[in-house]
Amino acid sequence: MRTTVGIIGAGPAGLLLARLLHNAGIDSVVLESRDRAYVEQRQRAGILEQGTVDVLRAAGAGRRMDREGLRHDGIELRYARQRHRVDFPALTGGRSVMVYAQTEVCKDLIALQLKEGGPLLFEAEALAVENVGEEATAGPRVRFGHRGAEDVLECDYVVGCDGFWGVARKAIPAELTRVFERAYPFGWLGILADVPPSHDELVYARHERGFALLSMRSPSVSRLYLQVPEGTDAEAWSDDDIWAELERRFETADDWRLERGPITQKSVTSMRSYVHEPMRHGRLFLAGDAAHIVPPTGAKGLNLAVGDVVTFARALTYERETGSPELLDAYSETCLRRVWQAERFSHDMTTLLHRAPDATPFEDRLQLARLERIASSRAAETDLAEGYTGFPFG
Ligand code: RFL
Ligand code: PHB
């Protein structure tokens, strides 16, 4: 098999990249290790920044999103039983975000790809990426397993969109790599529940017992999260325990109530910050979670993945049109500027709202002071609103 761009992974990064390249007249092949049903059902992100929404629309993948997505003009911060709304358009000159699940973005992109794009192979696991460095004498290639046999995909470029646990990153020699990393001593227990969301916007709650988040998937399905100790087994939490804990952490001084409903899914995610530098080695480019991870508190992961692939597609198109590799050469640096802003924002949101197991009373008070500062200073609140609605693509 031979193609211009070999894409490893059919998460949001790989699928959107295939779409952008198709629209630019550049052929690609996508290899995905899991089956289609798995990729379409994997519960993850829920929030699309304005820039992501614009990119999906321009790529011709925004139709159902515009019909079914929920535009949100703000979030609520909850602490000390008080409620504070952050009004995005008022603080950012009109920006907002869209609640439209990652599962739906992936379903839309898969349908488009199968209908009019290049090959997208499911159950095709990349085993190794070869010949990508400047020293390589043969062209880049991806060895992969498919239907019980091993095959080879020859390409001009390889883009590793294979997530945090993928293989692409391993093709970059360790001596050329720097990794920046932080693990957090807690995780999120996430549930899906068949009950209308108890609030029409997302609620980020700071509580002495730990963080809680109210989000949604549709007007009839709620998505909720609880901070739990790292290593927690989701099955150790009964449904009643989950609802009781959510009620405690979301409690307010007014008459706000959390509606309960049947829980249809529960799982625990660990939290980490991670950046792999550089994001490029010769003809191999890393995009999305393959290159960087943020804790989910800032809702940035999927949006960063979108920024990376937009940057790559633009750079390759430029190279095709002008013959200049200038933008491809700047890929890593361009992406990393935005990545580090999102790392900073996600880390700030995480430490603003979570209870560290070893937090001292002094740190508790500082946390409350930071929240009060946001609630009382337009400058501080604007900083949060700008970060949440998104940093510009490079
Ligand atoms: P993905 O989605 O992990 O996709 C990688 C794909 O590569 C495949 N793969 C391979 N394929 C072939 N060969 C191999 N050797 C392969 N190895 C792996 C995998 O099967 C998979 O299909 O990475 P991508 O595309 O970079 O997308 C990143 C996003 O998925 C991620 O950043 C977000 O989900 C993070 N995230 C959130 N992001 C947001 O922007 N807003 C949010 O509100 C938000 N909430 C979240 C989140 C992530 C969460 N979890 C579970 C980590 C909430 C949670 C709970
Ligand atoms: C979600 O809806 O899954 C979600 C929303 C906001 C976040 C993280 C996850 O910050």
Tab-separated table of C-alpha atoms and ligand atoms in Angstrom:
chain	number	residue	atom	x	y	z
A	1	MET	CA	0.000	0.000	0.000
A	2	ARG	CA	1.203	3.507	-0.757
A	3	THR	CA	-0.103	6.974	0.087
A	4	THR	CA	1.058	10.548	0.647
A	5	VAL	CA	0.181	10.764	4.355
A	6	GLY	CA	-0.015	7.680	6.559
A	7	ILE	CA	-2.215	8.516	9.561
A	8	ILE	CA	-2.049	6.282	12.634
A	9	GLY	CA	-5.191	6.446	14.797
A	10	ALA	CA	-8.845	7.285	14.117
A	11	GLY	CA	-9.566	9.460	17.137
A	12	PRO	CA	-10.565	13.074	16.559
A	13	ALA	CA	-7.023	14.029	15.461
A	14	GLY	CA	-6.588	11.322	12.810
A	15	LEU	CA	-10.133	11.532	11.468
A	16	LEU	CA	-10.137	15.306	11.146
A	17	LEU	CA	-6.687	15.278	9.541
A	18	ALA	CA	-7.877	12.803	6.893
A	19	ARG	CA	-10.819	15.098	6.191
A	20	LEU	CA	-8.698	18.273	5.934
A	21	LEU	CA	-6.223	16.570	3.595
A	22	HIS	CA	-9.024	15.168	1.432
A	23	ASN	CA	-10.468	18.686	1.102
A	24	ALA	CA	-7.010	19.935	0.063
A	25	GLY	CA	-6.686	17.198	-2.573
A	26	ILE	CA	-3.992	15.263	-0.662
A	27	ASP	CA	-4.469	11.512	-0.266
A	28	SER	CA	-4.066	9.630	3.000
A	29	VAL	CA	-4.692	6.263	4.623
A	30	VAL	CA	-5.915	5.951	8.228
A	31	LEU	CA	-4.967	2.900	10.311
A	32	GLU	CA	-7.017	2.296	13.479
A	33	SER	CA	-6.306	-0.568	15.864
A	34	ARG	CA	-9.852	-0.841	17.332
A	35	ASP	CA	-13.149	-1.599	15.600
A	36	ARG	CA	-15.609	1.061	14.481
A	37	ALA	CA	-18.151	0.466	17.274
A	38	TYR	CA	-15.466	0.897	19.923
A	39	VAL	CA	-14.194	4.162	18.458
A	40	GLU	CA	-17.739	5.519	18.166
A	41	GLN	CA	-18.765	4.660	21.739
A	42	ARG	CA	-15.660	5.669	23.724
A	43	GLN	CA	-16.915	8.319	26.216
A	44	ARG	CA	-14.585	11.273	26.456
A	45	ALA	CA	-14.652	14.974	25.779
A	46	GLY	CA	-17.756	17.124	25.684
A	47	ILE	CA	-16.707	20.701	24.975
A	48	LEU	CA	-15.691	22.206	21.637
A	49	GLU	CA	-14.041	25.605	21.584
A	50	GLN	CA	-15.281	28.215	19.143
A	51	GLY	CA	-12.194	27.632	16.948
A	52	THR	CA	-12.885	23.879	16.821
A	53	VAL	CA	-16.510	24.494	15.868
A	54	ASP	CA	-15.375	26.819	13.066
A	55	VAL	CA	-12.874	24.229	11.759
A	56	LEU	CA	-15.449	21.405	11.749
A	57	ARG	CA	-17.941	23.600	9.886
A	58	ALA	CA	-15.371	24.717	7.312
A	59	ALA	CA	-14.344	21.074	6.804
A	60	GLY	CA	-17.956	20.178	5.952
A	61	ALA	CA	-18.389	18.173	9.165
A	62	GLY	CA	-20.596	20.587	11.093
A	63	ARG	CA	-24.112	19.800	9.936
A	64	ARG	CA	-25.339	17.569	12.753
A	65	MET	CA	-23.275	19.533	15.277
A	66	ASP	CA	-25.157	22.688	14.298
A	67	ARG	CA	-28.468	20.854	14.669
A	68	GLU	CA	-27.839	18.917	17.860
A	69	GLY	CA	-24.947	20.678	19.634
A	70	LEU	CA	-25.746	23.014	22.514
A	71	ARG	CA	-24.157	26.459	22.426
A	72	HIS	CA	-23.030	27.517	25.902
A	73	ASP	CA	-22.375	31.128	26.796
A	74	GLY	CA	-20.937	30.491	30.244
A	75	ILE	CA	-20.052	28.154	33.087
A	76	GLU	CA	-20.806	28.260	36.779
A	77	LEU	CA	-18.108	28.160	39.457
A	78	ARG	CA	-19.407	26.849	42.761
A	79	TYR	CA	-17.547	27.109	46.075
A	80	ALA	CA	-18.424	27.756	49.724
A	81	ARG	CA	-22.081	26.997	48.743
A	82	GLN	CA	-22.014	30.126	46.521
A	83	ARG	CA	-22.589	30.280	42.766
A	84	HIS	CA	-20.720	32.485	40.322
A	85	ARG	CA	-21.486	32.566	36.595
A	86	VAL	CA	-18.732	33.395	34.087
A	87	ASP	CA	-20.279	35.050	31.021
A	88	PHE	CA	-18.071	34.172	28.007
A	89	PRO	CA	-19.428	36.454	25.249
A	90	ALA	CA	-19.472	39.479	27.564
A	91	LEU	CA	-15.833	38.901	28.582
A	92	THR	CA	-14.304	37.770	25.277
A	93	GLY	CA	-16.002	39.900	22.648
A	94	GLY	CA	-18.623	37.321	21.727
A	95	ARG	CA	-16.950	33.908	22.038
A	96	SER	CA	-18.765	30.826	23.309
A	97	VAL	CA	-18.287	27.033	23.365
A	98	MET	CA	-20.338	24.114	22.043
A	99	VAL	CA	-21.422	21.036	23.978
A	100	TYR	CA	-21.185	18.259	21.387
A	101	ALA	CA	-19.645	14.985	22.454
A	102	GLN	CA	-16.411	13.573	21.045
A	103	THR	CA	-18.332	10.374	20.212
A	104	GLU	CA	-20.569	12.398	17.885
A	105	VAL	CA	-17.655	14.280	16.283
A	106	CYS	CA	-16.023	10.907	15.561
A	107	LYS	CA	-19.245	9.369	14.188
A	108	ASP	CA	-19.725	12.333	11.826
A	109	LEU	CA	-16.101	12.229	10.599
A	110	ILE	CA	-16.131	8.437	10.135
A	111	ALA	CA	-19.335	8.587	8.072
A	112	LEU	CA	-17.841	11.304	5.836
A	113	GLN	CA	-14.543	9.460	5.437
A	114	LEU	CA	-16.202	6.183	4.454
A	115	LYS	CA	-18.508	7.972	2.031
A	116	GLU	CA	-16.049	10.202	0.199
A	117	GLY	CA	-12.559	10.028	1.758
A	118	GLY	CA	-9.554	7.758	1.390
A	119	PRO	CA	-9.130	4.357	3.033
A	120	LEU	CA	-9.899	4.085	6.754
A	121	LEU	CA	-8.937	0.646	8.051
A	122	PHE	CA	-10.333	-0.545	11.375
A	123	GLU	CA	-8.648	-3.342	13.334
A	124	ALA	CA	-5.396	-2.308	11.659
A	125	GLU	CA	-2.786	-1.920	14.372
A	126	ALA	CA	0.414	-0.016	13.609
A	127	LEU	CA	3.342	-2.047	14.936
A	128	ALA	CA	6.248	0.229	14.038
A	129	VAL	CA	7.105	3.428	12.192
A	130	GLU	CA	10.322	3.217	10.167
A	131	ASN	CA	12.668	5.354	8.037
A	132	VAL	CA	11.428	8.734	9.198
A	133	GLY	CA	14.724	10.360	10.261
A	134	GLU	CA	16.854	12.556	7.983
A	135	GLU	CA	19.430	9.731	7.791
A	136	ALA	CA	16.951	7.213	6.304
A	137	THR	CA	17.873	5.969	2.844
A	138	ALA	CA	14.443	4.477	2.036
A	139	GLY	CA	11.046	6.254	2.380
A	140	PRO	CA	8.956	6.316	5.563
A	141	ARG	CA	6.707	3.338	6.236
A	142	VAL	CA	4.342	1.943	8.801
A	143	ARG	CA	4.280	-1.768	9.518
A	144	PHE	CA	0.824	-2.860	10.639
A	145	GLY	CA	-1.208	-5.941	11.444
A	146	HIS	CA	-4.576	-6.440	9.732
A	147	ARG	CA	-6.811	-9.522	9.464
A	148	GLY	CA	-4.183	-11.780	10.953
A	149	ALA	CA	-1.404	-10.737	8.556
A	150	GLU	CA	1.349	-8.133	8.583
A	151	ASP	CA	1.322	-5.409	5.940
A	152	VAL	CA	3.305	-2.276	5.070
A	153	LEU	CA	2.066	1.239	4.308
A	154	GLU	CA	4.612	3.284	2.343
A	155	CYS	CA	4.177	7.055	2.566
A	156	ASP	CA	5.797	10.467	2.173
A	157	TYR	CA	4.812	11.530	5.685
A	158	VAL	CA	3.583	9.720	8.791
A	159	VAL	CA	1.348	11.500	11.291
A	160	GLY	CA	1.077	9.774	14.674
A	161	CYS	CA	-2.474	10.477	15.901
A	162	ASP	CA	-2.423	7.321	18.004
A	163	GLY	CA	-3.078	8.792	21.445
A	164	PHE	CA	-1.043	8.567	24.619
A	165	TRP	CA	-0.493	4.788	24.407
A	166	GLY	CA	0.405	4.700	20.703
A	167	VAL	CA	3.586	3.566	18.922
A	168	ALA	CA	4.476	6.601	16.768
A	169	ARG	CA	6.221	8.528	19.540
A	170	LYS	CA	8.616	5.610	20.060
A	171	ALA	CA	10.130	6.192	16.610
A	172	ILE	CA	11.727	9.429	17.850
A	173	PRO	CA	15.196	8.680	19.294
A	174	ALA	CA	15.313	9.207	23.060
A	175	GLU	CA	18.404	11.397	22.815
A	176	LEU	CA	16.467	13.944	20.717
A	177	THR	CA	13.472	13.953	23.052
A	178	ARG	CA	12.488	15.935	26.132
A	179	VAL	CA	9.475	14.930	28.172
A	180	PHE	CA	7.715	17.204	30.669
A	181	GLU	CA	5.310	15.438	32.965
A	182	ARG	CA	3.141	15.717	36.073
A	183	ALA	CA	0.838	13.097	37.559
A	184	TYR	CA	-1.925	14.173	39.947
A	185	PRO	CA	-2.734	12.159	43.098
A	186	PHE	CA	-6.424	11.896	42.152
A	187	GLY	CA	-8.692	10.840	39.291
A	188	TRP	CA	-12.228	11.427	38.024
A	189	LEU	CA	-15.089	9.011	38.480
A	190	GLY	CA	-17.331	9.811	35.480
A	191	ILE	CA	-20.947	8.746	35.029
A	192	LEU	CA	-23.575	8.981	32.311
A	193	ALA	CA	-27.140	9.194	33.630
A	194	ASP	CA	-30.529	9.202	31.942
A	195	VAL	CA	-31.740	12.394	33.557
A	196	PRO	CA	-32.030	15.948	32.220
A	197	PRO	CA	-29.050	18.088	33.359
A	198	SER	CA	-29.901	19.884	36.631
A	199	HIS	CA	-28.447	23.125	35.276
A	200	ASP	CA	-28.410	24.551	31.758
A	201	GLU	CA	-24.651	25.261	31.858
A	202	LEU	CA	-21.639	23.315	33.164
A	203	VAL	CA	-21.002	23.591	36.903
A	204	TYR	CA	-17.420	23.332	38.215
A	205	ALA	CA	-17.603	22.818	41.998
A	206	ARG	CA	-14.802	23.192	44.543
A	207	HIS	CA	-15.605	21.442	47.830
A	208	GLU	CA	-13.604	20.358	50.911
A	209	ARG	CA	-14.465	16.759	49.986
A	210	GLY	CA	-13.142	17.224	46.447
A	211	PHE	CA	-14.049	18.562	43.017
A	212	ALA	CA	-17.275	17.782	41.139
A	213	LEU	CA	-18.394	18.653	37.607
A	214	LEU	CA	-21.849	18.726	36.101
A	215	SER	CA	-21.885	18.397	32.314
A	216	MET	CA	-24.269	16.942	29.759
A	217	ARG	CA	-24.549	14.996	26.525
A	218	SER	CA	-28.052	16.113	25.465
A	219	PRO	CA	-31.170	17.701	26.990
A	220	SER	CA	-32.014	14.274	28.460
A	221	VAL	CA	-28.577	12.836	29.362
A	222	SER	CA	-26.300	14.117	32.142
A	223	ARG	CA	-22.543	13.598	32.384
A	224	LEU	CA	-21.150	14.058	35.908
A	225	TYR	CA	-17.726	13.673	37.478
A	226	LEU	CA	-16.392	13.292	41.035
A	227	GLN	CA	-12.792	13.698	42.133
A	228	VAL	CA	-11.710	10.364	43.678
A	229	PRO	CA	-8.374	9.099	45.067
A	230	GLU	CA	-6.032	7.774	42.405
A	231	GLY	CA	-6.434	4.040	41.824
A	232	THR	CA	-10.164	4.054	42.737
A	233	ASP	CA	-12.236	1.183	41.321
A	234	ALA	CA	-15.457	2.561	39.794
A	235	GLU	CA	-17.356	-0.548	40.872
A	236	ALA	CA	-16.565	0.238	44.524
A	237	TRP	CA	-19.028	3.134	44.262
A	238	SER	CA	-22.736	2.217	44.376
A	239	ASP	CA	-25.143	4.415	42.443
A	240	ASP	CA	-26.616	5.754	45.693
A	241	ASP	CA	-23.152	6.621	47.025
A	242	ILE	CA	-22.366	8.507	43.819
A	243	TRP	CA	-25.543	10.586	43.912
A	244	ALA	CA	-25.167	11.317	47.636
A	245	GLU	CA	-21.579	12.499	47.122
A	246	LEU	CA	-22.550	14.636	44.112
A	247	GLU	CA	-25.338	16.232	46.179
A	248	ARG	CA	-22.896	17.113	48.959
A	249	ARG	CA	-20.349	18.670	46.639
A	250	PHE	CA	-22.880	20.657	44.573
A	251	GLU	CA	-24.828	21.904	47.608
A	252	THR	CA	-25.723	25.610	47.500
A	253	ALA	CA	-27.124	28.157	49.920
A	254	ASP	CA	-30.203	28.603	47.691
A	255	ASP	CA	-32.836	26.058	46.616
A	256	TRP	CA	-30.866	24.481	43.696
A	257	ARG	CA	-31.446	20.696	43.515
A	258	LEU	CA	-29.579	17.875	41.780
A	259	GLU	CA	-31.947	15.494	39.948
A	260	ARG	CA	-31.089	11.795	40.200
A	261	GLY	CA	-31.639	9.238	37.432
A	262	PRO	CA	-30.495	5.792	36.290
A	263	ILE	CA	-26.703	5.566	35.835
A	264	THR	CA	-25.904	3.863	32.521
A	265	GLN	CA	-22.076	3.999	32.581
A	266	LYS	CA	-19.326	4.634	35.097
A	267	SER	CA	-15.535	4.671	34.837
A	268	VAL	CA	-12.449	6.215	36.412
A	269	THR	CA	-9.844	8.286	34.534
A	270	SER	CA	-6.436	9.198	35.847
A	271	MET	CA	-5.126	12.729	35.464
A	272	ARG	CA	-1.828	13.826	34.011
A	273	SER	CA	-0.016	16.655	32.288
A	274	TYR	CA	2.489	15.535	29.647
A	275	VAL	CA	4.372	17.185	26.782
A	276	HIS	CA	6.720	15.456	24.346
A	277	GLU	CA	9.200	17.782	22.633
A	278	PRO	CA	9.729	18.027	19.750
A	279	MET	CA	6.490	17.021	18.027
A	280	ARG	CA	8.326	16.209	14.818
A	281	HIS	CA	11.212	14.018	13.773
A	282	GLY	CA	12.086	14.140	10.065
A	283	ARG	CA	9.000	12.911	8.212
A	284	LEU	CA	7.130	11.849	11.346
A	285	PHE	CA	4.749	14.338	12.965
A	286	LEU	CA	2.907	13.787	16.264
A	287	ALA	CA	-0.570	15.237	16.822
A	288	GLY	CA	-3.050	15.257	19.701
A	289	ASP	CA	-2.698	12.996	22.740
A	290	ALA	CA	0.242	11.217	21.070
A	291	ALA	CA	2.289	14.335	21.848
A	292	HIS	CA	0.586	15.883	24.874
A	293	ILE	CA	-1.938	15.222	27.616
A	294	VAL	CA	-3.784	17.702	29.814
A	295	PRO	CA	-5.966	16.981	32.855
A	296	PRO	CA	-9.610	17.235	31.682
A	297	THR	CA	-10.540	20.141	34.001
A	298	GLY	CA	-9.936	22.736	31.290
A	299	ALA	CA	-11.731	20.747	28.529
A	300	LYS	CA	-8.725	21.251	26.252
A	301	GLY	CA	-7.555	17.812	24.997
A	302	LEU	CA	-9.698	17.434	21.902
A	303	ASN	CA	-9.320	21.093	21.029
A	304	LEU	CA	-5.534	20.810	21.131
A	305	ALA	CA	-5.689	17.794	18.832
A	306	VAL	CA	-7.723	19.867	16.365
A	307	GLY	CA	-5.180	22.704	16.496
A	308	ASP	CA	-2.304	20.319	15.715
A	309	VAL	CA	-3.896	18.742	12.656
A	310	VAL	CA	-5.057	22.088	11.286
A	311	THR	CA	-1.444	23.274	11.593
A	312	PHE	CA	-0.133	20.172	9.808
A	313	ALA	CA	-2.695	20.278	6.990
A	314	ARG	CA	-1.992	23.963	6.408
A	315	ALA	CA	1.784	23.387	6.390
A	316	LEU	CA	1.623	20.482	3.945
A	317	THR	CA	-0.755	22.364	1.642
A	318	TYR	CA	1.666	25.299	1.679
A	319	GLU	CA	4.553	23.007	0.809
A	320	ARG	CA	2.552	21.538	-2.102
A	321	GLU	CA	1.628	24.970	-3.428
A	322	THR	CA	4.932	26.828	-2.998
A	323	GLY	CA	7.549	24.102	-2.664
A	324	SER	CA	8.632	25.669	0.628
A	325	PRO	CA	8.969	23.425	3.709
A	326	GLU	CA	8.973	26.514	5.942
A	327	LEU	CA	5.669	25.781	7.707
A	328	LEU	CA	6.392	22.050	8.041
A	329	ASP	CA	9.728	22.941	9.618
A	330	ALA	CA	7.933	25.248	12.061
A	331	TYR	CA	5.258	22.622	12.917
A	332	SER	CA	6.559	21.584	16.323
A	333	GLU	CA	7.285	25.108	17.504
A	334	THR	CA	3.952	26.440	16.229
A	335	CYS	CA	1.941	23.702	17.959
A	336	LEU	CA	3.925	23.811	21.198
A	337	ARG	CA	3.190	27.498	21.781
A	338	ARG	CA	-0.519	26.722	21.947
A	339	VAL	CA	0.047	23.427	23.760
A	340	TRP	CA	1.887	25.138	26.613
A	341	GLN	CA	-0.867	27.744	26.999
A	342	ALA	CA	-3.381	24.899	27.302
A	343	GLU	CA	-1.071	23.037	29.723
A	344	ARG	CA	-0.869	26.134	31.891
A	345	PHE	CA	-4.620	26.748	31.770
A	346	SER	CA	-5.508	23.110	32.507
A	347	HIS	CA	-3.054	22.957	35.397
A	348	ASP	CA	-4.427	26.216	36.842
A	349	MET	CA	-8.039	25.011	36.574
A	350	THR	CA	-7.075	21.689	38.173
A	351	THR	CA	-5.273	23.202	41.162
A	352	LEU	CA	-7.982	25.864	41.511
A	353	LEU	CA	-10.747	23.298	41.983
A	354	HIS	CA	-9.336	19.980	43.270
A	355	ARG	CA	-8.517	19.020	46.839
A	356	ALA	CA	-4.968	17.640	47.023
A	357	PRO	CA	-4.781	14.806	49.595
A	358	ASP	CA	-1.977	16.638	51.425
A	359	ALA	CA	-3.434	20.168	51.118
A	360	THR	CA	-2.606	22.393	54.086
A	361	PRO	CA	-5.095	24.885	55.594
A	362	PHE	CA	-2.963	27.646	54.066
A	363	GLU	CA	-3.391	26.187	50.580
A	364	ASP	CA	-7.136	25.795	51.163
A	365	ARG	CA	-7.447	29.478	51.942
A	366	LEU	CA	-5.368	30.429	48.901
A	367	GLN	CA	-7.669	28.343	46.715
A	368	LEU	CA	-10.726	30.188	48.027
A	369	ALA	CA	-8.947	33.506	47.568
A	370	ARG	CA	-8.212	32.615	43.926
A	371	LEU	CA	-11.890	31.786	43.351
A	372	GLU	CA	-13.006	35.005	45.047
A	373	ARG	CA	-10.591	36.954	42.910
A	374	ILE	CA	-12.179	35.513	39.748
A	375	ALA	CA	-15.653	36.310	41.084
A	376	SER	CA	-14.771	39.910	41.928
A	377	SER	CA	-12.221	41.062	39.329
A	378	ARG	CA	-13.174	41.460	35.707
A	379	ALA	CA	-9.514	41.070	34.723
A	380	ALA	CA	-9.203	37.712	36.529
A	381	GLU	CA	-12.535	36.518	35.173
A	382	THR	CA	-11.602	37.566	31.625
A	383	ASP	CA	-8.404	35.533	31.879
A	384	LEU	CA	-10.467	32.434	32.715
A	385	ALA	CA	-13.023	33.126	29.965
A	386	GLU	CA	-10.313	33.620	27.325
A	387	GLY	CA	-8.579	30.406	28.340
A	388	TYR	CA	-11.774	28.371	28.422
A	389	THR	CA	-13.112	29.549	25.060
A	390	GLY	CA	-9.700	28.835	23.544
A	391	PHE	CA	-6.315	30.050	22.429
A	392	PRO	CA	-5.895	30.917	18.739
A	393	PHE	CA	-4.529	28.268	16.350
A	394	GLY	CA	-0.951	29.058	15.344
B	1	RFL	P1	-7.385	9.473	20.865
B	1	RFL	O1	-8.795	9.951	20.952
B	1	RFL	O2	-6.822	8.768	22.030
B	1	RFL	O3	-7.267	8.580	19.569
B	1	RFL	C1	-6.134	7.789	19.299
B	1	RFL	C2	-6.574	6.656	18.403
B	1	RFL	O4	-5.442	5.918	18.016
B	1	RFL	C3	-5.749	4.533	18.111
B	1	RFL	N1	-4.470	3.818	18.251
B	1	RFL	C4	-3.897	3.106	17.258
B	1	RFL	N2	-4.278	2.861	15.992
B	1	RFL	C5	-3.482	2.098	15.212
B	1	RFL	N3	-2.312	1.571	15.649
B	1	RFL	C6	-1.879	1.778	16.915
B	1	RFL	N4	-0.724	1.245	17.333
B	1	RFL	C7	-2.688	2.584	17.778
B	1	RFL	N5	-2.577	2.992	19.069
B	1	RFL	C8	-3.663	3.735	19.326
B	1	RFL	C9	-6.672	4.454	19.311
B	1	RFL	O5	-7.471	3.273	19.302
B	1	RFL	C10	-7.509	5.706	19.118
B	1	RFL	O6	-8.655	5.468	18.319
B	1	RFL	O7	-6.372	10.681	20.564
B	1	RFL	P2	-6.600	12.059	19.727
B	1	RFL	O8	-7.223	11.787	18.408
B	1	RFL	O9	-5.311	12.757	19.832
B	1	RFL	O10	-7.713	12.846	20.556
B	1	RFL	C11	-7.462	13.342	21.842
B	1	RFL	C12	-8.754	13.365	22.657
B	1	RFL	O11	-9.389	12.112	22.582
B	1	RFL	C13	-8.501	13.716	24.125
B	1	RFL	O12	-7.562	14.752	24.229
B	1	RFL	C14	-9.797	14.163	24.837
B	1	RFL	O13	-10.706	13.125	24.924
B	1	RFL	C15	-9.478	14.696	26.215
B	1	RFL	N6	-10.676	15.059	26.968
B	1	RFL	C16	-11.341	16.252	26.726
B	1	RFL	N7	-10.919	17.052	25.730
B	1	RFL	C17	-11.616	18.202	25.455
B	1	RFL	O14	-11.226	18.943	24.559
B	1	RFL	N8	-12.756	18.567	26.133
B	1	RFL	C18	-13.228	17.801	27.125
B	1	RFL	O15	-14.281	18.144	27.679
B	1	RFL	C19	-12.507	16.608	27.483
B	1	RFL	N9	-12.948	15.803	28.452
B	1	RFL	C20	-11.184	14.205	27.947
B	1	RFL	C21	-12.325	14.612	28.691
B	1	RFL	C22	-10.610	12.966	28.198
B	1	RFL	C23	-11.134	12.156	29.169
B	1	RFL	N10	-10.521	10.910	29.347
B	1	RFL	C24	-11.224	9.702	29.348
B	1	RFL	C25	-9.080	10.815	29.232
B	1	RFL	C26	-12.859	13.821	29.679
B	1	RFL	C27	-12.256	12.599	29.946
B	1	RFL	C28	-12.848	11.785	31.062
B	2	PHB	C1	-17.476	16.395	29.562
B	2	PHB	O1	-18.619	16.777	29.268
B	2	PHB	O2	-17.128	15.214	29.458
B	2	PHB	C2	-16.496	17.380	30.100
B	2	PHB	C3	-16.825	18.725	30.129
B	2	PHB	C4	-15.918	19.638	30.637
B	2	PHB	C5	-14.698	19.204	31.120
B	2	PHB	C6	-14.361	17.862	31.058
B	2	PHB	C7	-15.261	16.933	30.555
B	2	PHB	O3	-13.831	20.109	31.644
